[in-house]
XYZ file of C-alpha atoms in Angstrom:
157
model
C -0.035 -0.099 -0.152
C 2.027 2.835 -1.157
C 5.203 1.169 -0.959
C 7.957 2.990 -2.676
C 10.546 0.992 -4.912
C 13.813 1.832 -4.092
C 16.918 0.417 -6.261
C 20.400 0.689 -5.035
C 22.145 1.086 -8.573
C 25.696 1.571 -7.070
C 27.120 -1.633 -8.830
C 25.536 -0.802 -12.311
C 25.966 2.877 -12.252
C 23.865 5.333 -14.543
C 25.995 4.468 -17.283
C 24.713 0.932 -17.063
C 21.079 1.069 -16.076
C 18.671 3.766 -15.003
C 16.038 2.642 -12.667
C 13.752 5.394 -12.757
C 13.055 4.797 -16.199
C 12.350 1.479 -15.705
C 9.482 2.509 -12.851
C 11.671 2.572 -9.444
C 10.471 5.671 -7.349
C 13.928 6.140 -5.766
C 17.377 5.303 -6.752
C 20.360 5.207 -4.790
C 23.992 5.528 -5.724
C 27.119 5.587 -3.699
C 29.127 7.782 -5.417
C 32.177 6.846 -3.576
C 32.380 3.570 -5.721
C 32.002 3.675 -9.799
C 30.707 7.192 -10.040
C 33.545 8.975 -8.246
C 35.954 6.170 -9.396
C 39.211 7.484 -8.257
C 38.907 6.138 -4.385
C 39.141 9.870 -3.028
C 35.706 10.915 -2.100
C 33.180 9.750 -0.091
C 29.486 10.331 -1.240
C 25.903 9.402 -2.338
C 23.086 10.258 -4.270
C 19.284 9.699 -4.184
C 17.144 10.453 -7.111
C 13.522 10.578 -7.849
C 11.046 11.561 -10.294
C 8.683 12.688 -7.578
C 8.738 16.378 -6.530
C 7.276 15.851 -3.145
C 9.934 12.984 -2.285
C 12.471 15.243 -3.553
C 11.497 18.110 -0.976
C 11.369 15.490 1.836
C 14.654 14.122 0.897
C 16.146 17.968 0.831
C 14.629 18.573 4.036
C 16.111 15.738 5.732
C 19.567 16.398 3.875
C 19.644 19.967 5.194
C 18.601 19.109 8.321
C 21.473 16.586 8.853
C 23.952 18.575 7.153
C 24.529 15.792 4.751
C 25.781 18.184 1.886
C 29.084 17.564 0.232
C 31.769 20.107 -0.093
C 32.672 22.077 -3.127
C 36.031 19.847 -3.500
C 33.934 16.830 -2.893
C 31.507 17.808 -5.703
C 34.375 18.553 -8.035
C 35.875 15.027 -7.423
C 32.601 13.511 -8.208
C 32.133 15.439 -11.179
C 35.286 14.557 -12.326
C 34.539 10.836 -11.837
C 31.414 11.199 -13.858
C 33.363 12.353 -17.165
C 34.732 9.013 -17.622
C 32.243 6.879 -16.189
C 30.746 5.570 -19.467
C 34.125 4.386 -20.434
C 35.144 2.927 -17.294
C 32.057 1.214 -17.161
C 32.141 -0.339 -20.669
C 35.820 -1.605 -19.617
C 34.485 -3.042 -16.393
C 31.809 -4.751 -18.299
C 34.144 -6.150 -20.554
C 36.931 -7.434 -17.668
C 33.716 -8.719 -15.760
C 32.775 -10.764 -18.499
C 36.099 -12.071 -19.038
C 36.644 -12.733 -15.952
C 33.361 -14.650 -15.033
C 33.981 -16.904 -18.223
C 37.229 -17.899 -17.019
C 36.065 -19.055 -13.533
C 32.934 -20.652 -14.948
C 35.111 -23.105 -16.714
C 37.855 -23.662 -13.545
C 37.602 -26.975 -11.701
C 37.906 -25.001 -8.371
C 34.632 -23.081 -9.047
C 31.326 -24.462 -8.017
C 29.391 -21.483 -9.384
C 29.745 -17.924 -10.760
C 27.347 -15.297 -9.937
C 27.469 -12.874 -12.800
C 24.255 -11.494 -14.558
C 26.498 -11.385 -17.911
C 26.223 -15.372 -18.107
C 23.557 -16.659 -19.756
C 23.375 -19.514 -17.113
C 22.667 -16.677 -14.382
C 18.887 -16.891 -13.333
C 18.297 -13.340 -14.219
C 20.521 -12.952 -17.373
C 17.338 -12.239 -19.515
C 15.895 -9.435 -17.086
C 19.637 -7.785 -16.931
C 20.236 -8.037 -20.538
C 16.860 -6.361 -20.990
C 17.372 -3.383 -18.757
C 21.168 -2.860 -18.618
C 23.552 -1.747 -21.285
C 26.220 -3.694 -20.040
C 26.661 -6.166 -16.901
C 29.468 -4.479 -14.799
C 32.490 -5.788 -12.850
C 31.018 -7.280 -9.806
C 31.672 -11.050 -10.237
C 30.953 -13.605 -7.078
C 31.943 -17.134 -6.817
C 31.179 -20.005 -4.877
C 34.256 -22.329 -4.571
C 34.249 -26.032 -4.268
C 35.044 -26.995 -1.040
C 32.646 -24.717 0.885
C 33.945 -22.340 3.559
C 37.058 -23.930 4.283
C 38.359 -23.829 0.642
C 37.147 -19.902 0.596
C 39.251 -19.455 3.571
C 42.465 -21.461 2.133
C 42.040 -19.278 -1.009
C 42.059 -15.790 1.004
C 44.968 -17.106 3.151
C 47.135 -17.826 -0.302
C 45.995 -14.567 -2.022
C 48.575 -12.033 -2.413
C 46.958 -8.276 -1.863
C 49.152 -5.520 -3.400
C 48.626 -2.015 -2.900
């Protein structure tokens, strides 16, 4: 009854999917992730097509002081300039990694909407212009296999 549909579109970004055009009432983005794109800004965005919701969110935002500073806004705008190209590359790389892992003997399942075997592949294909770079796997051998994998992984920064 009068429930609103909110979509967290952080990992698709507006470059790959526009939930408002698909009927969502509210769209949430963590601009810290793909939109910012350089790991140097913290922020978020709420979008609606409803003026009364916009006014309610603006009131809360003003009351809480949740407004980005000028430099944070600049960094976010800078990230937006290259977002479509970066998301295209993330999608290409995500697909390549998912396809590689899908055939690996240590992998029990690959969870990636770009694979035809994903249960929601058809939906994602209809409403997205790319599948992004987020790939999840389930390793054969369960939790212990995952812990062993993490223990053997070298992380570089």
